[in-house]
mmCIF file of C-alpha atoms and ligand atoms in Angstrom:
data_model
loop_
_atom_site.group_PDB
_atom_site.id
_atom_site.type_symbol
_atom_site.label_atom_id
_atom_site.label_comp_id
_atom_site.label_asym_id
_atom_site.label_seq_id
_atom_site.Cartn_x
_atom_site.Cartn_y
_atom_site.Cartn_z
ATOM 1 C CA UNK A 200 -0.341 7.354 40.194
ATOM 2 C CA UNK A 201 -0.539 5.225 43.304
ATOM 3 C CA UNK A 202 2.697 4.622 45.232
ATOM 4 C CA UNK A 203 1.364 1.255 46.353
ATOM 5 C CA UNK A 204 0.405 0.049 42.864
ATOM 6 C CA UNK A 205 2.996 -2.124 41.128
ATOM 7 C CA UNK A 206 1.902 -1.183 37.600
ATOM 8 C CA UNK A 207 1.713 2.553 38.420
ATOM 9 C CA UNK A 208 5.310 2.270 39.537
ATOM 10 C CA UNK A 209 6.248 0.508 36.277
ATOM 11 C CA UNK A 210 4.443 3.215 34.263
ATOM 12 C CA UNK A 211 6.348 5.870 36.224
ATOM 13 C CA UNK A 212 9.641 4.148 35.422
ATOM 14 C CA UNK A 213 10.362 3.442 39.087
ATOM 15 C CA UNK A 214 10.518 -0.292 38.384
ATOM 16 C CA UNK A 215 12.088 -1.868 35.289
ATOM 17 C CA UNK A 216 10.130 -3.461 32.477
ATOM 18 C CA UNK A 217 10.615 -4.491 28.873
ATOM 19 C CA UNK A 218 8.473 -2.179 26.761
ATOM 20 C CA UNK A 219 6.953 -3.564 23.564
ATOM 21 C CA UNK A 220 4.744 -0.594 22.632
ATOM 22 C CA UNK A 221 3.855 2.785 24.135
ATOM 23 C CA UNK A 222 1.781 5.858 23.406
ATOM 24 C CA UNK A 223 0.355 8.732 25.474
ATOM 25 C CA UNK A 224 -2.334 6.598 27.111
ATOM 26 C CA UNK A 225 -1.021 3.048 27.326
ATOM 27 C CA UNK A 226 2.132 0.987 27.645
ATOM 28 C CA UNK A 227 2.700 -2.666 26.739
ATOM 29 C CA UNK A 228 5.333 -4.681 28.623
ATOM 30 C CA UNK A 229 6.482 -8.275 28.671
ATOM 31 C CA UNK A 230 5.008 -10.335 31.487
ATOM 32 C CA UNK A 231 7.636 -11.250 34.080
ATOM 33 C CA UNK A 232 6.297 -14.808 34.241
ATOM 34 C CA UNK A 233 5.186 -15.659 30.696
ATOM 35 C CA UNK A 234 2.793 -18.538 30.109
ATOM 36 C CA UNK A 235 3.530 -18.650 26.368
ATOM 37 C CA UNK A 236 6.303 -17.450 24.013
ATOM 38 C CA UNK A 237 4.355 -14.211 23.603
ATOM 39 C CA UNK A 238 2.910 -12.827 26.832
ATOM 40 C CA UNK A 239 2.503 -9.071 26.874
ATOM 41 C CA UNK A 240 0.561 -6.924 29.337
ATOM 42 C CA UNK A 241 -1.145 -3.789 28.020
ATOM 43 C CA UNK A 242 -1.588 -1.236 30.816
ATOM 44 C CA UNK A 243 -3.314 2.115 30.891
ATOM 45 C CA UNK A 244 -0.950 4.837 32.075
ATOM 46 C CA UNK A 245 -3.634 6.233 34.367
ATOM 47 C CA UNK A 246 -4.673 3.991 37.220
ATOM 48 C CA UNK A 247 -7.976 2.120 36.833
ATOM 49 C CA UNK A 248 -8.647 -0.794 39.152
ATOM 50 C CA UNK A 249 -9.988 -3.145 36.492
ATOM 51 C CA UNK A 250 -11.903 -3.288 33.211
ATOM 52 C CA UNK A 251 -15.170 -2.324 34.948
ATOM 53 C CA UNK A 252 -13.599 0.802 36.425
ATOM 54 C CA UNK A 253 -11.946 1.616 33.078
ATOM 55 C CA UNK A 254 -15.090 1.055 31.035
ATOM 56 C CA UNK A 255 -17.186 3.186 33.336
ATOM 57 C CA UNK A 256 -14.743 6.072 33.590
ATOM 58 C CA UNK A 257 -12.857 6.461 30.316
ATOM 59 C CA UNK A 258 -14.062 5.638 26.795
ATOM 60 C CA UNK A 259 -10.865 7.250 25.492
ATOM 61 C CA UNK A 260 -8.499 5.038 27.507
ATOM 62 C CA UNK A 261 -10.706 1.997 26.797
ATOM 63 C CA UNK A 262 -10.332 2.544 23.054
ATOM 64 C CA UNK A 263 -6.603 3.181 23.415
ATOM 65 C CA UNK A 264 -6.171 -0.090 25.252
ATOM 66 C CA UNK A 265 -7.977 -2.066 22.533
ATOM 67 C CA UNK A 266 -5.985 -0.285 19.827
ATOM 68 C CA UNK A 267 -2.777 -1.144 21.685
ATOM 69 C CA UNK A 268 -3.770 -4.826 21.820
ATOM 70 C CA UNK A 269 -4.054 -4.719 18.026
ATOM 71 C CA UNK A 270 -0.667 -2.995 17.729
ATOM 72 C CA UNK A 271 0.990 -5.524 20.020
ATOM 73 C CA UNK A 272 -0.519 -8.399 18.028
ATOM 74 C CA UNK A 273 1.023 -6.956 14.862
ATOM 75 C CA UNK A 274 4.391 -6.212 16.491
ATOM 76 C CA UNK A 275 4.583 -9.694 17.999
ATOM 77 C CA UNK A 276 3.314 -11.257 14.757
ATOM 78 C CA UNK A 277 0.492 -13.214 16.352
ATOM 79 C CA UNK A 278 -2.504 -11.561 14.656
ATOM 80 C CA UNK A 279 -2.190 -14.607 12.401
ATOM 81 C CA UNK A 280 -2.503 -17.479 13.383
ATOM 82 C CA UNK A 281 -4.159 -15.963 16.452
ATOM 83 C CA UNK A 282 -3.752 -15.157 20.099
ATOM 84 C CA UNK A 283 -5.725 -14.752 23.311
ATOM 85 C CA UNK A 284 -6.589 -11.545 25.135
ATOM 86 C CA UNK A 285 -7.910 -11.721 28.668
ATOM 87 C CA UNK A 286 -8.816 -9.244 31.374
ATOM 88 C CA UNK A 287 -8.778 -11.001 34.715
ATOM 89 C CA UNK A 288 -11.082 -9.129 37.048
ATOM 90 C CA UNK A 289 -11.424 -9.357 40.793
ATOM 91 C CA UNK A 290 -10.754 -12.224 43.154
ATOM 92 C CA UNK A 291 -12.802 -14.882 41.363
ATOM 93 C CA UNK A 292 -11.491 -13.673 37.994
ATOM 94 C CA UNK A 293 -7.938 -14.367 39.110
ATOM 95 C CA UNK A 294 -6.746 -10.741 39.099
ATOM 96 C CA UNK A 295 -3.559 -10.364 41.135
ATOM 97 C CA UNK A 296 -2.528 -6.806 40.205
ATOM 98 C CA UNK A 297 -5.311 -4.272 40.711
ATOM 99 C CA UNK A 298 -4.413 -1.979 37.801
ATOM 100 C CA UNK A 299 -6.266 -2.771 34.594
ATOM 101 C CA UNK A 300 -4.264 -4.760 32.063
ATOM 102 C CA UNK A 301 -4.950 -6.897 29.032
ATOM 103 C CA UNK A 302 -2.951 -10.086 28.652
ATOM 104 C CA UNK A 303 -1.873 -10.769 25.054
ATOM 105 C CA UNK A 304 -0.848 -14.419 24.890
ATOM 106 C CA UNK A 305 0.255 -16.423 21.875
ATOM 107 C CA UNK A 306 2.739 -18.186 19.603
ATOM 108 C CA UNK A 307 1.637 -21.570 20.811
ATOM 109 C CA UNK A 308 -1.609 -23.504 20.498
ATOM 110 C CA UNK A 309 -3.869 -22.466 23.387
ATOM 111 C CA UNK A 310 -6.541 -24.581 24.999
ATOM 112 C CA UNK A 311 -10.132 -24.129 23.904
ATOM 113 C CA UNK A 312 -11.061 -24.232 27.584
ATOM 114 C CA UNK A 313 -11.155 -20.937 29.448
ATOM 115 C CA UNK A 314 -11.983 -22.324 32.870
HETATM 116 P P1 5GP B 932 -3.324 -10.812 36.730
HETATM 117 O O1 5GP B 932 -3.132 -12.049 37.544
HETATM 118 O O2 5GP B 932 -3.593 -9.608 37.615
HETATM 119 O O3 5GP B 932 -4.322 -10.955 35.621
HETATM 120 O O4 5GP B 932 -1.941 -10.570 35.974
HETATM 121 C C1 5GP B 932 -0.848 -9.987 36.576
HETATM 122 C C2 5GP B 932 0.346 -10.352 35.727
HETATM 123 O O5 5GP B 932 1.409 -9.493 36.091
HETATM 124 C C3 5GP B 932 0.851 -11.785 35.941
HETATM 125 O O6 5GP B 932 0.810 -12.482 34.696
HETATM 126 C C4 5GP B 932 2.268 -11.597 36.463
HETATM 127 O O7 5GP B 932 3.174 -12.561 35.975
HETATM 128 C C5 5GP B 932 2.605 -10.197 36.002
HETATM 129 N N1 5GP B 932 3.548 -9.486 36.861
HETATM 130 C C6 5GP B 932 3.578 -9.460 38.227
HETATM 131 N N2 5GP B 932 4.569 -8.667 38.655
HETATM 132 C C7 5GP B 932 5.184 -8.188 37.541
HETATM 133 C C8 5GP B 932 6.296 -7.291 37.355
HETATM 134 O O8 5GP B 932 6.921 -6.792 38.284
HETATM 135 N N3 5GP B 932 6.642 -7.026 36.069
HETATM 136 C C9 5GP B 932 5.988 -7.579 35.003
HETATM 137 N N4 5GP B 932 6.419 -7.249 33.773
HETATM 138 N N5 5GP B 932 4.937 -8.406 35.154
HETATM 139 C C10 5GP B 932 4.543 -8.702 36.400
HETATM 140 ZN ZN1 ZN B 933 -1.959 1.572 39.263
#
């Protein structure tokens, strides 16, 4: 837990969020500024800076995060017809909160361009 990390503070319950799914390792919340009708953020409860840090340090939390993406897709009913999952990483990747999170975005047709 980092006092200066926004998502650590959400995980700790110090800041409000709308929880979609939760287990011992991860929590999924609605994005405060959604870009589509479904826009959920899946966070690890422990702090990892980004997907590189997570992947290097915790296979268990990495698997839990992927499993939670699948659960969120089912809960939000976007597994069909489909959705997008992204991990923005670092400055050039467009990451603005330095606590690893998967975006789960859907319920509208998304562009085929990722740029
Ligand atoms: P990033 O740009 O790091 O990939 O994504 C950060 C996401 O966090 C953005 O989509 C932004 O809208 C969302 N966000 C920023 N602050 C908050 C907050 O206080 N609560 C929630 N639920 N989402 C937030
Ligand atoms: Zn954090």
